[in-house]
Every structure is written in C-alpha cells, then in structure tokens.
mmCIF file of C-alpha atoms in Angstrom:
data_model
loop_
_atom_site.group_PDB
_atom_site.id
_atom_site.type_symbol
_atom_site.label_atom_id
_atom_site.label_comp_id
_atom_site.label_asym_id
_atom_site.label_seq_id
_atom_site.Cartn_x
_atom_site.Cartn_y
_atom_site.Cartn_z
ATOM 1 C CA MET U 1 164.438 207.899 -89.557
ATOM 2 C CA ALA U 2 163.639 204.029 -90.115
ATOM 3 C CA ASP U 3 165.845 203.330 -86.765
ATOM 4 C CA THR U 4 163.926 206.251 -84.550
ATOM 5 C CA THR U 5 160.629 204.573 -85.836
ATOM 6 C CA ARG U 6 161.330 201.244 -84.851
ATOM 7 C CA SER U 7 162.595 202.193 -81.128
ATOM 8 C CA LEU U 8 159.384 204.180 -81.133
ATOM 9 C CA TYR U 9 156.805 200.953 -81.389
ATOM 10 C CA ASP U 10 159.275 198.361 -79.871
ATOM 11 C CA THR U 11 158.986 200.720 -76.770
ATOM 12 C CA VAL U 12 155.108 201.688 -77.467
ATOM 13 C CA ALA U 13 153.863 198.141 -78.210
ATOM 14 C CA ASP U 14 152.164 196.868 -75.413
ATOM 15 C CA THR U 15 150.446 200.011 -74.565
ATOM 16 C CA TYR U 16 149.321 200.571 -78.078
ATOM 17 C CA ALA U 17 147.802 197.153 -78.155
ATOM 18 C CA CYS U 18 146.168 197.999 -74.855
ATOM 19 C CA VAL U 19 144.653 201.226 -76.188
ATOM 20 C CA LEU U 20 143.998 200.152 -79.663
ATOM 21 C CA PRO U 21 143.276 196.039 -79.290
ATOM 22 C CA ASP U 22 140.839 196.510 -81.917
ATOM 23 C CA LEU U 23 138.693 198.732 -84.456
ATOM 24 C CA ARG U 24 136.213 199.695 -82.013
ATOM 25 C CA ALA U 25 137.576 203.099 -82.148
ATOM 26 C CA GLU U 26 137.228 203.625 -85.847
ATOM 27 C CA ALA U 27 134.170 205.612 -87.645
ATOM 28 C CA ALA U 28 131.509 203.457 -89.286
ATOM 29 C CA SER U 29 132.381 205.193 -92.605
ATOM 30 C CA ASP U 30 136.129 203.379 -92.220
ATOM 31 C CA LEU U 31 134.805 200.016 -91.581
ATOM 32 C CA GLU U 32 132.767 200.400 -94.808
ATOM 33 C CA LEU U 33 135.776 201.804 -96.764
ATOM 34 C CA ILE U 34 137.665 198.395 -95.589
ATOM 35 C CA TYR U 35 134.759 196.306 -96.234
ATOM 36 C CA ARG U 36 134.490 198.129 -99.692
ATOM 37 C CA PHE U 37 138.024 197.158 -100.103
ATOM 38 C CA GLY U 38 137.461 193.493 -99.408
ATOM 39 C CA ARG U 39 134.565 193.176 -101.934
ATOM 40 C CA MET U 40 137.421 194.574 -104.727
ATOM 41 C CA VAL U 41 139.919 191.584 -103.965
ATOM 42 C CA PRO U 42 140.249 189.476 -107.094
ATOM 43 C CA ALA U 43 140.303 185.553 -106.555
ATOM 44 C CA GLY U 44 143.808 183.644 -105.893
ATOM 45 C CA GLU U 45 145.622 182.111 -104.101
ATOM 46 C CA SER U 46 148.340 185.027 -102.721
ATOM 47 C CA PRO U 47 147.974 186.803 -100.127
ATOM 48 C CA VAL U 48 146.309 190.243 -99.228
ATOM 49 C CA LEU U 49 148.740 192.245 -96.931
ATOM 50 C CA ASP U 50 148.226 194.551 -93.873
ATOM 51 C CA ALA U 51 151.443 196.671 -94.895
ATOM 52 C CA GLY U 52 152.461 198.495 -91.617
ATOM 53 C CA CYS U 53 150.050 195.846 -89.662
ATOM 54 C CA GLY U 54 151.406 197.233 -86.209
ATOM 55 C CA THR U 55 149.956 194.856 -83.706
ATOM 56 C CA GLY U 56 147.513 193.518 -86.170
ATOM 57 C CA ARG U 57 144.130 194.569 -84.830
ATOM 58 C CA VAL U 58 142.933 195.019 -88.416
ATOM 59 C CA LEU U 59 143.485 191.312 -89.434
ATOM 60 C CA PRO U 60 140.740 190.170 -87.534
ATOM 61 C CA TYR U 61 138.373 192.284 -89.310
ATOM 62 C CA LEU U 62 140.017 191.259 -93.041
ATOM 63 C CA ALA U 63 139.432 187.405 -91.998
ATOM 64 C CA SER U 64 135.870 187.856 -91.536
ATOM 65 C CA LEU U 65 135.115 189.382 -95.036
ATOM 66 C CA GLY U 66 136.484 185.814 -96.229
ATOM 67 C CA LEU U 67 139.894 187.408 -97.264
ATOM 68 C CA ALA U 68 142.597 184.479 -97.079
ATOM 69 C CA PRO U 69 145.281 183.804 -97.047
ATOM 70 C CA LEU U 70 146.042 186.845 -95.085
ATOM 71 C CA ALA U 71 150.014 188.437 -94.671
ATOM 72 C CA GLY U 72 151.134 191.391 -92.351
ATOM 73 C CA ILE U 73 154.413 193.419 -91.975
ATOM 74 C CA ASP U 74 155.594 196.009 -90.229
ATOM 75 C CA LEU U 75 159.137 197.517 -89.119
ATOM 76 C CA SER U 76 158.758 196.885 -85.018
ATOM 77 C CA PRO U 77 159.688 193.616 -84.154
ATOM 78 C CA ALA U 78 157.577 194.128 -81.308
ATOM 79 C CA MET U 79 154.382 195.152 -83.157
ATOM 80 C CA VAL U 80 154.567 192.507 -85.167
ATOM 81 C CA ALA U 81 154.839 189.634 -81.730
ATOM 82 C CA HIS U 82 151.512 191.259 -81.009
ATOM 83 C CA ALA U 83 150.686 190.759 -84.314
ATOM 84 C CA ARG U 84 150.881 186.957 -84.781
ATOM 85 C CA ARG U 85 149.240 186.662 -81.548
ATOM 86 C CA HIS U 86 146.161 188.458 -83.061
ATOM 87 C CA ALA U 87 146.473 186.288 -86.358
ATOM 88 C CA PRO U 88 148.213 183.147 -85.801
ATOM 89 C CA ASP U 89 147.056 182.005 -89.343
ATOM 90 C CA ALA U 90 148.845 185.404 -91.206
ATOM 91 C CA ARG U 91 152.236 185.524 -92.853
ATOM 92 C CA ILE U 92 153.575 188.227 -90.807
ATOM 93 C CA ALA U 93 157.363 189.677 -91.454
ATOM 94 C CA VAL U 94 159.446 192.364 -90.022
ATOM 95 C CA ALA U 95 159.694 195.026 -93.030
ATOM 96 C CA PRO U 96 159.402 198.170 -94.212
ATOM 97 C CA LEU U 97 157.084 199.595 -96.977
ATOM 98 C CA THR U 98 159.576 200.455 -99.020
ATOM 99 C CA ALA U 99 160.951 196.836 -99.549
ATOM 100 C CA LEU U 100 157.805 194.705 -99.354
ATOM 101 C CA PRO U 101 159.318 190.896 -98.792
ATOM 102 C CA PHE U 102 156.852 189.899 -102.104
ATOM 103 C CA PRO U 103 157.807 188.844 -105.790
ATOM 104 C CA ASP U 104 156.385 190.943 -108.952
ATOM 105 C CA ALA U 105 152.685 190.764 -109.075
ATOM 106 C CA GLY U 106 152.381 188.590 -105.699
ATOM 107 C CA VAL U 107 149.781 190.283 -103.147
ATOM 108 C CA ARG U 108 145.882 190.505 -104.028
ATOM 109 C CA GLY U 109 145.540 193.599 -102.500
ATOM 110 C CA ILE U 110 146.894 195.955 -99.872
ATOM 111 C CA LEU U 111 145.163 197.690 -97.012
ATOM 112 C CA CYS U 112 147.606 200.280 -95.228
ATOM 113 C CA TRP U 113 146.065 201.308 -92.350
ATOM 114 C CA TYR U 114 147.633 204.788 -90.880
ATOM 115 C CA ALA U 115 150.887 203.223 -91.704
ATOM 116 C CA ILE U 116 152.175 206.416 -93.995
ATOM 117 C CA ILE U 117 152.543 208.769 -90.623
ATOM 118 C CA HIS U 118 155.878 209.024 -90.289
ATOM 119 C CA SER U 119 156.534 208.937 -94.389
ATOM 120 C CA THR U 120 157.655 211.844 -95.973
ATOM 121 C CA HIS U 121 156.139 212.987 -99.641
ATOM 122 C CA ALA U 122 159.099 211.587 -101.243
ATOM 123 C CA GLU U 123 158.783 208.631 -99.324
ATOM 124 C CA VAL U 124 155.231 208.341 -99.917
ATOM 125 C CA ALA U 125 156.215 207.868 -104.277
ATOM 126 C CA VAL U 126 158.433 205.268 -103.093
ATOM 127 C CA ILE U 127 155.780 203.250 -100.990
ATOM 128 C CA ALA U 128 153.405 203.696 -104.127
ATOM 129 C CA GLU U 129 155.890 202.203 -106.727
ATOM 130 C CA GLU U 130 156.819 199.180 -104.188
ATOM 131 C CA ALA U 131 152.924 198.830 -103.669
ATOM 132 C CA ALA U 132 152.730 198.545 -107.448
ATOM 133 C CA ARG U 133 155.234 196.284 -107.481
ATOM 134 C CA VAL U 134 153.655 193.336 -105.769
ATOM 135 C CA LEU U 135 150.159 193.967 -106.634
ATOM 136 C CA VAL U 136 148.310 191.732 -109.681
ATOM 137 C CA GLN U 137 146.984 194.057 -111.692
ATOM 138 C CA GLY U 138 143.325 195.081 -111.293
ATOM 139 C CA ALA U 139 144.045 194.411 -107.451
ATOM 140 C CA PRO U 140 142.913 197.522 -104.868
ATOM 141 C CA LEU U 141 144.888 199.349 -102.379
ATOM 142 C CA LEU U 142 143.808 201.347 -99.565
ATOM 143 C CA LEU U 143 145.455 204.121 -97.503
ATOM 144 C CA ALA U 144 144.211 205.679 -94.336
ATOM 145 C CA PHE U 145 146.403 208.604 -92.753
ATOM 146 C CA GLN U 146 146.001 211.587 -90.781
ATOM 147 C CA ALA U 147 144.769 214.601 -93.503
ATOM 148 C CA GLY U 148 146.508 217.737 -93.855
ATOM 149 C CA THR U 149 149.556 219.763 -94.349
ATOM 150 C CA GLY U 150 152.982 219.603 -92.164
ATOM 151 C CA ASP U 151 154.125 217.824 -89.114
ATOM 152 C CA HIS U 152 153.052 217.669 -85.991
ATOM 153 C CA PHE U 153 155.039 216.134 -82.639
ATOM 154 C CA VAL U 154 153.351 214.231 -79.800
ATOM 155 C CA PRO U 155 155.719 214.243 -76.343
ATOM 156 C CA ARG U 156 155.599 210.920 -74.309
ATOM 157 C CA ALA U 157 153.979 209.289 -76.959
ATOM 158 C CA TYR U 158 151.344 206.655 -75.295
ATOM 159 C CA GLY U 159 153.042 207.634 -71.819
ATOM 160 C CA HIS U 160 156.404 206.295 -72.417
ATOM 161 C CA ASP U 161 159.365 208.708 -72.766
ATOM 162 C CA VAL U 162 159.419 208.551 -76.462
ATOM 163 C CA SER U 163 158.371 211.056 -78.659
ATOM 164 C CA LEU U 164 156.108 210.907 -82.049
ATOM 165 C CA HIS U 165 156.587 212.961 -85.295
ATOM 166 C CA ALA U 166 153.961 212.460 -87.796
ATOM 167 C CA VAL U 167 153.646 213.866 -91.265
ATOM 168 C CA LEU U 168 150.246 215.016 -92.475
ATOM 169 C CA HIS U 169 148.952 214.281 -95.924
ATOM 170 C CA GLU U 170 146.190 215.262 -98.185
ATOM 171 C CA PRO U 171 144.391 213.019 -100.057
ATOM 172 C CA ASP U 172 144.659 214.843 -103.792
ATOM 173 C CA ASP U 173 148.558 214.822 -102.829
ATOM 174 C CA ILE U 174 148.690 210.869 -101.900
ATOM 175 C CA ALA U 175 146.153 210.500 -104.770
ATOM 176 C CA ALA U 176 148.869 211.976 -107.151
ATOM 177 C CA ALA U 177 151.621 209.687 -106.032
ATOM 178 C CA LEU U 178 149.204 206.750 -106.394
ATOM 179 C CA THR U 179 148.604 208.164 -110.105
ATOM 180 C CA SER U 180 151.993 208.325 -111.124
ATOM 181 C CA ALA U 181 153.117 205.101 -109.417
ATOM 182 C CA GLY U 182 150.244 203.086 -112.150
ATOM 183 C CA PHE U 183 147.263 202.701 -109.972
ATOM 184 C CA GLN U 184 143.561 204.277 -110.799
ATOM 185 C CA ILE U 185 142.066 206.075 -108.384
ATOM 186 C CA VAL U 186 138.737 205.000 -107.155
ATOM 187 C CA ALA U 187 137.936 206.919 -104.062
ATOM 188 C CA THR U 188 139.138 209.764 -102.017
ATOM 189 C CA ASP U 189 137.613 210.890 -98.781
ATOM 190 C CA ARG U 190 138.289 213.271 -95.707
ATOM 191 C CA ARG U 191 136.507 213.397 -92.552
ATOM 192 C CA ASP U 192 135.945 215.297 -89.566
ATOM 193 C CA PRO U 193 138.044 214.074 -86.279
ATOM 194 C CA LEU U 194 136.288 211.986 -84.102
ATOM 195 C CA SER U 195 136.363 213.121 -80.608
ATOM 196 C CA VAL U 196 139.552 211.758 -79.480
ATOM 197 C CA GLU U 197 141.252 212.836 -82.710
ATOM 198 C CA LYS U 198 143.132 215.951 -83.555
ATOM 199 C CA HIS U 199 143.136 215.965 -86.918
ATOM 200 C CA GLY U 200 140.927 214.807 -90.030
ATOM 201 C CA GLN U 201 141.332 211.718 -91.369
ATOM 202 C CA GLY U 202 141.719 210.809 -95.157
ATOM 203 C CA PHE U 203 141.659 208.169 -97.311
ATOM 204 C CA VAL U 204 142.160 206.853 -100.904
ATOM 205 C CA LEU U 205 141.025 203.712 -102.541
ATOM 206 C CA ALA U 206 143.211 202.816 -105.545
ATOM 207 C CA VAL U 207 143.664 199.846 -108.093
ATOM 208 C CA ARG U 208 146.372 198.841 -109.619
ATOM 209 C CA ALA U 209 145.966 200.102 -113.467
ATOM 210 C CA LYS U 210 146.084 197.019 -115.800
ATOM 211 C CA ALA U 211 148.880 197.125 -118.688
ATOM 212 C CA THR U 212 146.400 198.641 -121.400
ATOM 213 C CA GLU U 213 145.156 200.956 -118.812
ATOM 214 C CA ALA U 214 148.387 202.427 -117.279
#
C-alpha cells in the first residue's frame, strides 16, 4: 500500500499543488480547530510536526500562528519537494506516518490534516502509537479525515491515469485508537460536506497524557 500511495502522489503532485494551493478550501470551523491546536502547543525548542504534510499548504498557516520550528513529513518525494518550496524554513523529510523520524518526546505538537485517508483502522492504531512516542507529555495532536464507514475509490484522481483508494473513519473510532495509545480526548467533531466534498469531515483533538494520567 505504501508504494502505491507514494506512486499516486508522485504522479499527481503538481496538479494537487495547483488545485489545493493553500487553505482557502477549508471551512472556517476547520481553521478555528487548527488555531485551537496552535494555542495548545507547549513552549519549547522542539518542532511542531505537520504529519503527512503533502505539498505543505498548511505550514504557512502554522507559521502565522507563531509556531516554530516547524517540521513536515510525507511519503511522496514529489509532494515533499513542493512542501520545501512552501515552507523553506521547515525541516521536511520523506517518511511514513508509521515511522516518524524523531526521537521519543521530540515533538511539541502534531497536525495530521487528512493524512490518514489511505490508512486502515489497524494502521491508524499504529500511527497513534507512533504519535504518542514522539510527542512530549501534554502536547496536542489534531487529526482531520473523511468521516464515515467503508472505502471509496476515485478513478483518474486529479485528472491523471491513477486511481485513489480512500478509507473513511468515524470520529469515535479515531478517538478510541488515540485513547488506547495514551491520549486524552479534548474534542471530537463532524461536519457536513461542503459543496465540493463528497463526504462529511471528522476531527479529533487530543493531548498526549502525562505519565500520571495515562
């Protein structure tokens, strides 16, 4: 699955960057959640991570919130190349969500903005454990994802001769996976799709529990 996903986004990266250059497609409530996440990031010198950063379209907004240093990871080298142009001051690397290139307790916050779209429920559990490993205690994690159950397929994704396989997730299921990994849930939300969206959107905001609270 990882090789297929990498190949997909290497193929569509340039088109994706044109279709979604920034956060103008997001609902106002989406941006409010990212702002809330930013306010929860503890002080420190370790990075705030955009996990599954894609072309880096969220990184400038994170920077505008005063979050620094910033880091990003993505599975696709072509997407990472765009992200480095979007955020030249951020540390951006090619890496999977299941093996983050950071030491234990080496990150002050993680934004995972629609990055689990190709992850099964079992893979989400692994991603949650990895996020818990790298986050400092009390640090926030915000996930956004397409909400629902089952899978859906998009033929000719972004106008290219490749198909996109997406997995839908219920907010309660994501919250359960995070709780099992040692997070405390701060908020869950689900909104109706915008005019250009085919599915509702889910959100879970959590914090890495402190040792006495885990």
